[in-house]
Amino acid sequence: MIMSTETSSQDGTPAAPLSATARTRVRRLPERARTGRDDLYAVLDATFICHLGVVHDGAPRVLPTAYGRQGETLYLHGSSANRTMLAADGGPVCVTVTHLDGLVCARSVFHHSMNYRSAMVYGTGRMVTDPGERLEALRVITENMIPGRWDATRAPSRKELAATSVLAVPLAEASVKIRTGPPGDEPEDYALDVWAGVVPTALECGPPERDPLLTDGIEVPEHIHQFKLRMAGR
Ligand SMILES: Cc1cc2nc3c(=O)[nH]c(=O)nc-3n(C[C@H](O)[C@H](O)[C@H](O)COP(=O)(O)OP(=O)(O)OC[C@H]3O[C@@H](n4cnc5c(N)ncnc54)[C@H](O)[C@@H]3O)c2cc1C
């Protein structure tokens, strides 16, 4: 698990605290809110799957998708025909990122909970059209998933780039909420004969599975080994 410091952003400059807005102020259990911008970066940089929420034809729609962060921008990508991405362009979006760290088993049903780190980002989506920014965004998304993968693979062709949309979401308005620790039971329930505690959870990688069509003699590259180690530490 990556915990926060209050010292640095991705580019090494001091990170300003998250300023709560009317919609990002955590009202329910506010003691779980974190206000350091580095808390936000730590949650975002520790995984690569988010949920993009948009309003499409007057109804909410939430899309699970990959992302990467560069500085104060989240980049998401999809097919150029992706309707959620199109709906997000110029419209209000909400992006959430969630890490499940444990199942919290209390003595009462009511006090069961989860240990987690999560972030919610509100903003306006911007379809990236500048070719240089698009390519860089795709590199950022790829590298956020598997560092070292971009340089190890064939670059996207013109046709592939044309078939891909890239959405930018600013990190101007965001909140972070984190729960850690054991269950919080009612005082009288601690005497109950019921097991209580936390079952830790984590995303796990299995051994890499070779593509059956892989050319003989190509071994698992170092960045794939490193990815497994990185996932284990997330
Ligand atoms: C893995 C996981 C499982 C959860 N399971 C449950 C559950 O079963 N039932 C339940 O009631 N709650 C659950 N929560 C907590 C839930 O996400 C909300 O924080 C909580 O329900 C309060 O919602 P609210 O709308 O009243 O929050 P409010 O405090 O009114 O929200 C105000 C603002 O606080 C911020 N905020 C709220 N929640 C979060 C968050 N999780 N992460 C980042 N920012 C946040 C947002 O900016 C939001 O607009 C879970 C959270 C996680 C990560």
XYZ file of N, CA and C and ligand atoms in Angstrom:
755
model
N 0.841 -1.187 0.000
C 0.000 0.000 0.000
C 0.882 1.245 0.000
N 0.488 2.244 -0.779
C 1.269 3.467 -0.836
C 0.601 4.504 0.047
N 1.282 4.946 1.071
C 0.708 5.978 1.922
C 1.290 7.329 1.523
N 0.637 8.366 1.973
C 0.992 9.672 1.461
C 2.100 10.347 2.250
N 2.722 11.289 1.605
C 3.547 12.260 2.302
C 2.970 13.603 1.904
N 3.425 14.660 2.477
C 2.898 15.980 2.117
C 3.935 16.752 1.321
N 4.853 16.045 0.695
C 6.013 16.754 0.195
C 6.068 17.000 -1.297
N 5.684 16.034 -2.115
C 6.031 16.244 -3.514
C 4.933 15.810 -4.465
N 4.883 16.431 -5.634
C 4.012 15.994 -6.706
C 4.854 15.183 -7.681
N 4.234 14.773 -8.812
C 4.920 13.917 -9.777
C 6.181 14.594 -10.334
N 6.115 15.916 -10.506
C 7.265 16.605 -11.079
C 8.204 17.159 -10.012
N 7.981 16.768 -8.747
C 8.912 17.140 -7.693
C 8.595 18.473 -7.020
N 7.562 19.209 -7.499
C 7.231 20.476 -6.850
C 6.318 20.213 -5.657
N 6.346 21.112 -4.651
C 5.499 20.899 -3.484
C 4.036 20.832 -3.886
N 3.279 19.940 -3.260
C 1.883 19.747 -3.630
C 0.976 20.564 -2.720
N 0.112 21.380 -3.342
C -0.833 22.173 -2.559
C -1.932 21.259 -2.041
N -2.490 21.589 -0.848
C -3.565 20.736 -0.340
C -4.793 20.769 -1.246
N -5.605 19.726 -1.141
C -6.871 19.715 -1.867
C -7.793 20.701 -1.169
N -8.389 21.603 -1.923
C -9.317 22.523 -1.263
C -10.727 22.014 -1.475
N -11.427 21.826 -0.355
C -12.778 21.268 -0.430
C -13.722 22.268 -1.076
N -14.546 21.789 -1.980
C -15.601 22.612 -2.557
C -16.922 22.113 -1.973
N -18.008 22.765 -2.368
C -19.313 22.363 -1.825
C -19.563 20.886 -2.082
N -19.090 20.375 -3.229
C -19.407 18.975 -3.506
C -18.301 18.009 -3.109
N -17.082 18.500 -2.871
C -16.036 17.547 -2.477
C -15.819 17.485 -0.964
N -16.520 18.322 -0.212
C -16.368 18.237 1.254
C -16.999 16.934 1.737
N -16.195 16.101 2.363
C -16.689 14.811 2.842
C -17.545 15.057 4.082
N -18.813 14.746 3.971
C -19.732 14.991 5.084
C -19.902 13.751 5.953
N -19.996 12.603 5.299
C -20.189 11.340 6.022
C -18.820 10.844 6.488
N -18.642 10.705 7.800
C -17.369 10.284 8.394
C -16.199 11.134 7.872
N -16.258 12.451 8.102
C -15.235 13.348 7.549
C -13.832 13.060 8.079
N -13.736 12.341 9.198
C -12.396 12.015 9.721
C -11.645 11.073 8.776
N -12.361 10.462 7.843
C -11.690 9.598 6.852
C -11.200 10.382 5.634
N -11.525 11.649 5.578
C -11.089 12.454 4.423
C -9.609 12.780 4.553
N -8.923 12.827 3.436
C -7.531 13.281 3.388
C -7.481 14.520 2.513
N -6.704 15.483 2.944
C -6.710 16.750 2.204
C -5.390 17.040 1.501
N -4.410 16.173 1.669
C -3.140 16.395 0.975
C -3.271 16.040 -0.498
N -2.751 16.901 -1.343
C -2.782 16.581 -2.774
C -1.980 15.304 -3.048
N -0.951 15.084 -2.245
C -0.179 13.855 -2.426
C -0.986 12.618 -2.023
N -1.970 12.798 -1.141
C -2.873 11.678 -0.849
C -3.638 11.299 -2.111
N -4.068 12.337 -2.842
C -4.776 12.090 -4.105
C -3.854 11.385 -5.098
N -2.641 11.909 -5.246
C -1.709 11.291 -6.194
C -1.440 9.831 -5.801
N -1.288 9.582 -4.504
C -0.966 8.215 -4.062
C -2.089 7.250 -4.431
N -3.335 7.689 -4.250
C -4.474 6.826 -4.600
C -4.518 6.618 -6.115
N -4.337 7.698 -6.864
C -4.447 7.596 -8.325
C -3.302 6.786 -8.926
N -2.103 6.962 -8.391
C -0.936 6.338 -9.015
C -0.761 4.877 -8.623
N -1.570 4.410 -7.687
C -1.410 3.031 -7.220
C -2.235 2.031 -8.023
N -2.973 2.510 -9.006
C -3.723 1.571 -9.858
C -3.917 2.185 -11.235
N -4.703 1.532 -12.073
C -4.864 2.032 -13.446
C -6.287 1.847 -13.965
N -7.216 1.467 -13.097
C -8.617 1.351 -13.502
C -9.440 2.382 -12.723
N -10.248 3.127 -13.465
C -11.141 4.083 -12.814
C -12.562 3.821 -13.314
N -13.495 4.566 -12.756
C -14.865 4.577 -13.276
C -15.185 6.008 -13.677
N -15.546 6.167 -14.943
C -15.869 7.483 -15.485
C -17.385 7.634 -15.513
N -17.884 8.594 -14.752
C -19.330 8.835 -14.710
C -19.678 10.062 -15.527
N -20.668 9.920 -16.394
C -21.129 11.046 -17.211
C -22.660 11.036 -17.220
N -23.220 12.129 -17.710
C -24.667 12.149 -17.959
C -24.840 12.050 -19.469
N -25.540 11.013 -19.887
C -25.703 10.781 -21.327
C -27.191 10.659 -21.630
N -27.674 11.487 -22.513
C -29.114 11.527 -22.830
C -29.950 11.637 -21.555
N -29.467 12.454 -20.626
C -30.227 12.735 -19.407
C -30.154 11.671 -18.337
N -29.363 10.649 -18.568
C -29.263 9.566 -17.575
C -27.794 9.328 -17.193
N -27.560 8.881 -15.956
C -26.173 8.622 -15.574
C -25.642 7.381 -16.257
N -24.336 7.386 -16.514
C -23.670 6.245 -17.137
C -22.264 6.184 -16.539
N -21.868 5.010 -16.088
C -20.563 4.867 -15.446
C -19.758 3.807 -16.188
N -18.594 4.214 -16.655
C -17.780 3.348 -17.516
C -16.482 2.956 -16.801
N -16.250 1.659 -16.594
C -14.936 1.273 -16.076
C -13.909 1.363 -17.189
N -12.783 1.956 -16.903
C -11.784 2.139 -17.967
C -10.399 2.408 -17.379
N -9.402 2.307 -18.227
C -8.020 2.547 -17.797
C -7.722 4.049 -17.812
N -6.679 4.420 -17.079
C -6.283 5.829 -17.067
C -4.814 5.943 -16.693
N -4.311 7.144 -16.847
C -2.980 7.482 -16.351
C -3.002 8.928 -15.908
N -2.106 9.278 -15.018
C -2.038 10.664 -14.538
C -0.737 11.303 -14.999
N -0.861 12.524 -15.471
C 0.338 13.325 -15.696
C 0.120 14.672 -15.031
N 0.887 14.929 -13.984
C 0.734 16.185 -13.256
C -0.688 16.327 -12.745
N -1.344 17.382 -13.175
C -2.697 17.690 -12.692
C -3.781 17.259 -13.675
N -3.464 16.283 -14.501
C -4.440 15.807 -15.495
C -4.542 14.298 -15.479
N -5.777 13.808 -15.523
C -6.008 12.379 -15.755
C -6.282 12.208 -17.241
N -5.690 11.176 -17.826
C -5.972 10.848 -19.220
C -6.667 9.501 -19.285
N -7.748 9.450 -20.064
C -8.490 8.217 -20.305
C -8.536 8.022 -21.812
N -8.623 6.800 -22.253
C -8.705 6.603 -23.699
C -9.773 5.566 -24.025
N -10.194 5.587 -25.293
C -11.207 4.632 -25.739
C -11.295 4.657 -27.250
N -12.238 3.919 -27.759
C -12.500 3.966 -29.194
C -12.985 5.361 -29.565
N -12.679 5.802 -30.771
C -13.170 7.127 -31.167
C -14.693 7.142 -31.274
N -15.301 5.941 -31.275
C -16.767 5.868 -31.294
C -17.343 5.681 -29.884
N -16.478 5.713 -28.881
C -16.936 5.475 -27.501
C -17.918 6.574 -27.080
N -19.138 6.176 -26.823
C -20.190 7.168 -26.599
C -20.065 7.846 -25.244
N -19.489 7.138 -24.284
C -19.309 7.754 -22.967
C -18.247 8.848 -23.045
N -17.166 8.549 -23.769
C -16.108 9.557 -23.949
C -16.668 10.780 -24.682
N -17.472 10.523 -25.705
C -18.047 11.637 -26.463
C -18.956 12.473 -25.574
N -19.716 11.773 -24.705
C -20.614 12.497 -23.798
C -19.816 13.304 -22.772
N -18.606 12.826 -22.480
C -17.789 13.497 -21.465
C -17.147 14.771 -21.997
N -17.008 14.863 -23.316
C -16.318 16.012 -23.908
C -17.118 17.293 -23.673
N -16.558 18.175 -22.875
C -17.229 19.441 -22.597
C -18.340 19.328 -21.570
N -18.549 18.150 -21.037
C -19.626 17.954 -20.071
C -19.089 17.630 -18.678
N -19.996 17.659 -17.687
C -19.568 17.340 -16.325
C -19.252 15.855 -16.199
N -18.142 15.552 -15.544
C -17.765 14.157 -15.327
C -17.404 13.954 -13.863
N -17.490 12.714 -13.438
C -16.996 12.331 -12.118
C -16.205 11.036 -12.305
N -14.944 11.074 -11.921
C -14.082 9.895 -12.047
C -13.782 9.382 -10.645
N -13.989 8.080 -10.443
C -13.645 7.501 -9.140
C -12.580 6.427 -9.317
N -11.737 6.331 -8.297
C -10.706 5.296 -8.233
C -10.807 4.650 -6.864
N -10.826 3.322 -6.844
C -11.060 2.606 -5.584
C -10.038 1.506 -5.378
N -9.473 1.461 -4.187
C -8.647 0.318 -3.778
C -9.348 -0.354 -2.612
N -9.601 -1.637 -2.738
C -10.158 -2.387 -1.620
C -8.988 -3.025 -0.872
N -8.790 -2.622 0.378
C -7.640 -3.106 1.153
C -8.015 -4.178 2.164
N -9.299 -4.296 2.466
C -9.666 -5.335 3.428
C -11.159 -5.366 3.698
N -11.620 -6.565 4.086
C -13.009 -6.695 4.528
C -12.995 -6.633 6.049
N -13.768 -5.721 6.571
C -13.763 -5.485 8.016
C -14.951 -6.214 8.630
N -14.646 -7.234 9.415
C -15.697 -8.083 10.002
C -15.930 -7.671 11.451
N -17.087 -7.124 11.687
C -17.432 -6.666 13.032
C -18.226 -7.740 13.756
N -18.492 -7.485 15.019
C -19.296 -8.444 15.803
C -20.771 -8.307 15.475
N -21.161 -7.156 15.001
C -22.548 -6.955 14.563
C -22.553 -6.820 13.051
N -23.646 -7.179 12.434
C -23.784 -7.024 10.978
C -23.625 -5.545 10.600
N -24.229 -4.700 11.416
C -24.274 -3.264 11.107
C -22.888 -2.668 10.929
N -21.939 -3.082 11.770
C -20.626 -2.429 11.757
C -19.618 -3.079 10.817
N -20.073 -4.037 10.004
C -19.160 -4.527 8.971
C -18.800 -3.362 8.048
N -17.588 -3.412 7.557
C -17.128 -2.299 6.726
C -16.051 -2.793 5.767
N -15.368 -1.882 5.150
C -14.239 -2.212 4.274
C -13.126 -1.217 4.532
N -11.905 -1.719 4.452
C -10.769 -0.801 4.426
C -10.504 -0.442 2.977
N -10.312 0.830 2.746
C -10.194 1.273 1.356
C -9.415 2.571 1.256
N -8.994 2.846 0.043
C -8.491 4.167 -0.354
C -9.267 4.531 -1.605
N -9.892 5.678 -1.606
C -10.660 6.028 -2.803
C -10.573 7.514 -3.083
N -10.752 7.826 -4.342
C -10.718 9.230 -4.784
C -11.897 9.498 -5.699
N -12.426 10.695 -5.592
C -13.470 11.159 -6.513
C -13.003 12.472 -7.119
N -13.060 12.529 -8.434
C -12.612 13.728 -9.156
C -13.802 14.273 -9.935
N -14.108 15.545 -9.724
C -15.164 16.204 -10.486
C -14.526 17.167 -11.477
N -15.134 17.307 -12.624
C -14.599 18.282 -13.570
C -15.352 18.249 -14.881
N -14.740 18.899 -15.852
C -15.292 18.919 -17.208
C -14.333 18.165 -18.116
N -14.844 17.206 -18.841
C -14.000 16.427 -19.735
C -13.570 17.254 -20.937
N -12.371 16.967 -21.399
C -11.863 17.660 -22.605
C -11.295 16.619 -23.555
N -11.896 16.520 -24.739
C -11.356 15.607 -25.752
C -10.031 16.175 -26.245
N -8.990 15.386 -26.163
C -7.663 15.877 -26.561
C -7.533 15.743 -28.078
N -7.217 16.852 -28.724
C -7.106 16.836 -30.185
C -5.683 17.082 -30.669
N -4.872 17.733 -29.852
C -3.493 18.002 -30.261
C -2.739 16.672 -30.419
N -2.147 16.427 -31.607
C -1.508 15.124 -31.846
C -0.414 14.793 -30.841
N 0.365 15.802 -30.470
C 1.451 15.562 -29.520
C 0.917 15.178 -28.146
N -0.104 15.899 -27.692
C -0.680 15.591 -26.374
C -1.373 14.226 -26.392
N -2.005 13.907 -27.522
C -2.683 12.601 -27.633
C -1.683 11.458 -27.495
N -0.583 11.586 -28.212
C 0.419 10.519 -28.171
C 1.025 10.407 -26.773
N 1.311 11.568 -26.181
C 1.882 11.564 -24.827
C 0.879 10.966 -23.830
N -0.395 11.299 -24.006
C -1.418 10.749 -23.101
C -1.479 9.227 -23.219
N -1.378 8.728 -24.431
C -1.415 7.271 -24.622
C -0.186 6.619 -23.990
N 0.937 7.308 -24.073
C 2.146 6.794 -23.405
C 1.932 6.761 -21.887
N 1.342 7.847 -21.351
C 1.114 7.937 -19.901
C 0.173 6.823 -19.445
N -0.891 6.580 -20.200
C -1.852 5.527 -19.823
C -1.162 4.163 -19.865
N -0.407 3.919 -20.926
C 0.282 2.635 -21.075
C 1.298 2.432 -19.962
N 2.079 3.482 -19.704
C 3.126 3.372 -18.678
C 2.535 3.275 -17.281
N 1.343 3.858 -17.093
C 0.716 3.720 -15.768
C 0.294 2.283 -15.521
N -0.016 1.567 -16.600
C -0.383 0.158 -16.433
C 0.858 -0.685 -16.242
N 1.738 -0.643 -17.210
C 2.956 -1.464 -17.152
C 4.149 -0.577 -17.513
N 4.841 -0.053 -16.499
C 6.001 0.783 -16.804
C 6.997 0.027 -17.680
N 7.475 0.684 -18.706
C 8.443 0.071 -19.620
C 7.793 -0.525 -20.859
N 6.457 -0.607 -20.864
C 5.760 -1.277 -21.960
C 5.773 -0.437 -23.239
N 5.683 0.891 -23.074
C 5.585 1.773 -24.247
C 6.802 1.604 -25.150
N 7.973 1.653 -24.535
C 9.196 1.555 -25.345
C 9.432 0.146 -25.866
N 8.795 -0.844 -25.228
C 9.045 -2.234 -25.618
C 8.129 -2.697 -26.754
N 7.189 -1.864 -27.160
C 6.176 -2.316 -28.125
C 6.147 -1.406 -29.358
N 5.423 -1.848 -30.370
C 5.269 -1.025 -31.581
C 4.413 0.197 -31.266
N 4.814 1.337 -31.754
C 4.039 2.569 -31.537
C 2.727 2.504 -32.322
N 1.700 3.247 -31.874
C 0.434 3.236 -32.620
C 0.600 3.830 -34.024
N -0.083 3.212 -34.980
C -0.034 3.730 -36.352
C -1.002 4.907 -36.467
N -0.941 5.593 -37.576
C -1.858 6.706 -37.828
C -3.316 6.239 -37.760
N -3.548 5.072 -38.373
C -4.910 4.524 -38.404
C -5.389 4.190 -36.978
N -4.478 3.606 -36.190
C -4.837 3.254 -34.808
C -5.093 4.519 -33.979
N -4.284 5.546 -34.241
C -4.497 6.805 -33.514
C -5.849 7.422 -33.882
N -6.202 7.316 -35.157
C -7.479 7.875 -35.605
C -8.652 7.126 -34.981
N -8.430 5.873 -34.631
C -9.501 5.062 -34.055
C -9.589 5.213 -32.529
N -8.737 6.074 -31.970
C -8.646 6.207 -30.517
C -9.021 7.610 -30.073
N -9.861 7.704 -29.050
C -10.143 9.017 -28.462
C -9.410 9.115 -27.129
N -9.016 10.319 -26.803
C -8.305 10.566 -25.541
C -9.033 11.688 -24.815
N -9.365 11.422 -23.571
C -10.098 12.394 -22.760
C -9.201 12.872 -21.623
N -9.209 14.181 -21.400
C -8.453 14.742 -20.274
C -9.433 15.232 -19.211
N -9.100 14.944 -17.964
C -9.914 15.424 -16.836
C -8.966 16.103 -15.847
N -9.213 17.388 -15.540
C -8.306 18.084 -14.621
C -8.509 17.612 -13.181
N -7.432 17.702 -12.402
C -7.505 17.284 -10.991
C -7.753 18.489 -10.087
N -8.545 19.440 -10.576
C -8.752 20.673 -9.817
C -9.695 20.474 -8.646
N -10.641 19.553 -8.782
C -11.669 19.391 -7.749
C -11.785 17.904 -7.407
N -11.234 17.546 -6.269
C -11.168 16.113 -5.957
C -11.207 15.905 -4.456
N -11.620 14.701 -4.082
C -11.606 14.331 -2.659
C -10.995 12.949 -2.516
N -10.483 12.702 -1.328
C -9.886 11.400 -1.010
C -10.449 10.937 0.317
N -10.804 9.666 0.372
C -11.332 9.108 1.618
C -10.638 7.770 1.854
N -10.202 7.560 3.078
C -9.439 6.349 3.395
C -9.915 5.769 4.721
N -10.176 4.466 4.711
C -10.468 3.776 5.968
C -9.385 2.738 6.209
N -8.889 2.711 7.428
C -7.924 1.688 7.825
C -8.355 1.144 9.191
N -7.780 0.035 9.569
C -7.922 -0.429 10.946
C -9.029 -1.424 11.185
N -9.151 -1.839 12.457
C -10.107 -2.885 12.840
C -11.540 -2.367 12.851
N -12.494 -3.280 13.087
C -13.891 -2.834 13.153
C -14.120 -1.937 14.362
N -15.166 -1.130 14.255
C -15.565 -0.305 15.397
C -16.923 -0.782 15.881
N -16.903 -1.642 16.878
C -18.162 -2.230 17.368
C -18.777 -1.400 18.488
N -20.027 -1.697 18.785
C -20.681 -1.084 19.953
C -19.974 -1.597 21.200
N -19.790 -0.750 22.214
C -19.043 -1.172 23.416
C -19.538 -2.491 23.992
N -20.846 -2.680 24.043
C -21.390 -3.896 24.664
C -21.162 -5.135 23.799
N -20.868 -4.940 22.512
C -20.700 -6.091 21.610
C -19.317 -6.724 21.697
N -18.337 -6.016 22.308
C -16.988 -6.585 22.383
C -16.955 -7.864 23.214
N -17.969 -8.080 24.048
C -18.013 -9.299 24.872
C -18.651 -10.464 24.108
N -19.166 -10.218 22.910
C -19.838 -11.293 22.162
C -18.837 -12.342 21.697
N -19.346 -13.561 21.565
C -18.513 -14.686 21.144
C -18.504 -14.758 19.605
N -18.100 -13.698 18.975
C -18.137 -13.608 17.505
C -16.742 -13.196 17.021
N -16.232 -13.899 15.979
C -14.912 -13.516 15.463
C -15.020 -12.143 14.808
N -14.035 -11.330 15.078
C -13.981 -10.001 14.453
C -12.556 -9.710 14.020
N -12.431 -8.959 12.984
C -11.096 -8.601 12.499
C -11.160 -8.148 11.058
N -10.024 -8.160 10.408
C -9.930 -7.687 9.015
C -9.373 -8.794 8.139
N -10.006 -9.019 7.002
C -9.453 -9.925 5.990
C -8.812 -9.044 4.919
N -7.467 -8.964 4.897
C -6.819 -8.085 3.913
C -7.097 -8.565 2.485
N -7.221 -7.633 1.586
C -7.439 -7.964 0.175
C -6.454 -7.187 -0.679
N -6.117 -7.764 -1.828
C -5.205 -7.076 -2.749
C -5.389 -7.650 -4.138
N -5.077 -6.836 -5.124
C -5.074 -7.304 -6.507
C -3.794 -8.100 -6.725
N -3.940 -9.300 -7.260
C -2.765 -10.161 -7.369
C -2.501 -10.545 -8.826
N -1.238 -10.643 -9.201
C -0.871 -11.096 -10.539
C -0.481 -12.564 -10.485
N -0.943 -13.324 -11.449
C -0.471 -14.697 -11.591
C 0.780 -14.726 -12.444
N 1.334 -15.924 -12.652
C 2.499 -16.030 -13.516
C 2.122 -15.632 -14.948
N 2.981 -14.920 -15.657
C 2.666 -14.509 -17.034
C 2.388 -15.728 -17.918
N 1.338 -15.633 -18.742
C 0.965 -16.733 -19.638
C 1.379 -16.372 -21.056
N 2.179 -17.211 -21.623
C 2.725 -17.008 -22.955
C 1.629 -17.039 -24.026
N 1.654 -16.095 -24.941
C 0.772 -16.159 -26.109
C 1.159 -17.409 -26.907
N 0.194 -18.276 -27.220
C 0.536 -19.478 -27.980
C 1.194 -19.160 -29.320
N 0.943 -17.946 -29.834
C 1.514 -17.573 -31.130
C 2.836 -16.824 -30.990
N 3.344 -16.750 -29.763
C 4.598 -16.010 -29.545
C 5.759 -16.718 -30.238
N 6.586 -15.914 -30.897
C 7.782 -16.448 -31.555
C 8.661 -17.141 -30.526
N 9.164 -18.308 -30.900
C 10.046 -19.056 -29.987
C 11.237 -18.203 -29.585
N 11.642 -18.366 -28.353
C 12.876 -17.720 -27.908
C 12.669 -16.358 -27.261
N 11.432 -15.831 -27.308
C 11.191 -14.537 -26.641
C 10.810 -14.817 -25.190
N 11.640 -14.351 -24.286
C 11.409 -14.599 -22.864
C 10.575 -13.473 -22.251
N 10.035 -13.749 -21.070
C 9.279 -12.717 -20.349
C 10.233 -11.560 -20.043
N 9.898 -10.348 -20.503
C 10.839 -9.230 -20.304
C 10.864 -8.741 -18.855
N 11.918 -8.014 -18.564
C 12.120 -7.533 -17.198
C 10.958 -6.643 -16.733
N 10.404 -5.818 -17.640
C 9.342 -4.911 -17.183
C 8.091 -5.685 -16.762
N 7.892 -6.880 -17.318
C 6.750 -7.699 -16.876
C 7.027 -8.288 -15.490
N 8.269 -8.734 -15.260
C 8.627 -9.194 -13.908
C 8.453 -8.056 -12.905
N 8.924 -6.870 -13.305
C 8.839 -5.714 -12.412
C 7.385 -5.336 -12.139
N 6.536 -5.481 -13.154
C 5.120 -5.160 -12.983
C 4.504 -6.013 -11.880
N 4.842 -7.311 -11.896
C 4.323 -8.216 -10.861
C 4.744 -7.741 -9.472
N 6.017 -7.353 -9.371
C 6.523 -6.896 -8.067
C 5.819 -5.607 -7.651
N 5.621 -4.724 -8.642
C 4.980 -3.439 -8.351
C 3.537 -3.655 -7.873
N 2.832 -4.574 -8.540
C 1.458 -4.842 -8.138
C 1.409 -5.388 -6.715
N 2.392 -6.209 -6.382
C 2.409 -6.794 -5.042
C 2.577 -5.705 -3.984
N 3.212 -4.591 -4.350
C 3.444 -3.526 -3.373
C 2.384 -2.451 -3.371
N 1.363 -2.579 -4.201
C 0.385 -1.516 -4.320
C -0.656 -1.523 -3.212
C -14.715 -0.068 -1.433
C -15.748 0.844 -0.769
C -16.893 0.283 -0.279
C -17.849 1.082 0.346
N -18.996 0.520 0.770
C -19.988 1.311 1.258
C -21.263 0.780 1.593
O -21.520 -0.403 1.435
N -22.205 1.626 2.064
C -21.958 2.958 2.221
O -22.856 3.682 2.656
N -20.777 3.491 1.934
C -19.783 2.711 1.447
N -18.576 3.252 1.103
C -18.361 4.669 1.401
C -18.970 5.533 0.295
O -18.033 5.637 -0.765
C -19.301 6.951 0.782
O -18.147 7.598 1.280
C -20.375 6.955 1.864
O -21.445 6.102 1.519
C -20.937 8.337 2.092
O -21.658 8.736 0.931
P -22.329 10.164 0.917
O -22.891 10.392 -0.435
O -23.219 10.309 2.104
O -21.006 11.047 1.107
P -20.818 12.565 1.386
O -19.885 12.689 2.531
O -22.113 13.324 1.439
O -20.049 12.999 0.046
C -19.649 14.353 -0.121
C -18.409 14.343 -0.966
O -17.392 13.625 -0.277
C -16.564 12.967 -1.205
N -16.598 11.521 -0.964
C -17.587 10.748 -0.440
N -17.260 9.449 -0.405
C -16.028 9.381 -0.947
C -15.160 8.300 -1.199
N -15.466 7.023 -0.884
N -13.971 8.584 -1.771
C -13.606 9.852 -2.099
N -14.404 10.905 -1.869
C -15.591 10.670 -1.299
C -17.088 13.302 -2.581
O -16.405 14.411 -3.127
C -18.534 13.660 -2.307
O -19.081 14.463 -3.299
C -17.616 2.481 0.488
C -16.439 3.027 -0.011
C -15.527 2.225 -0.659
C -14.290 2.858 -1.222
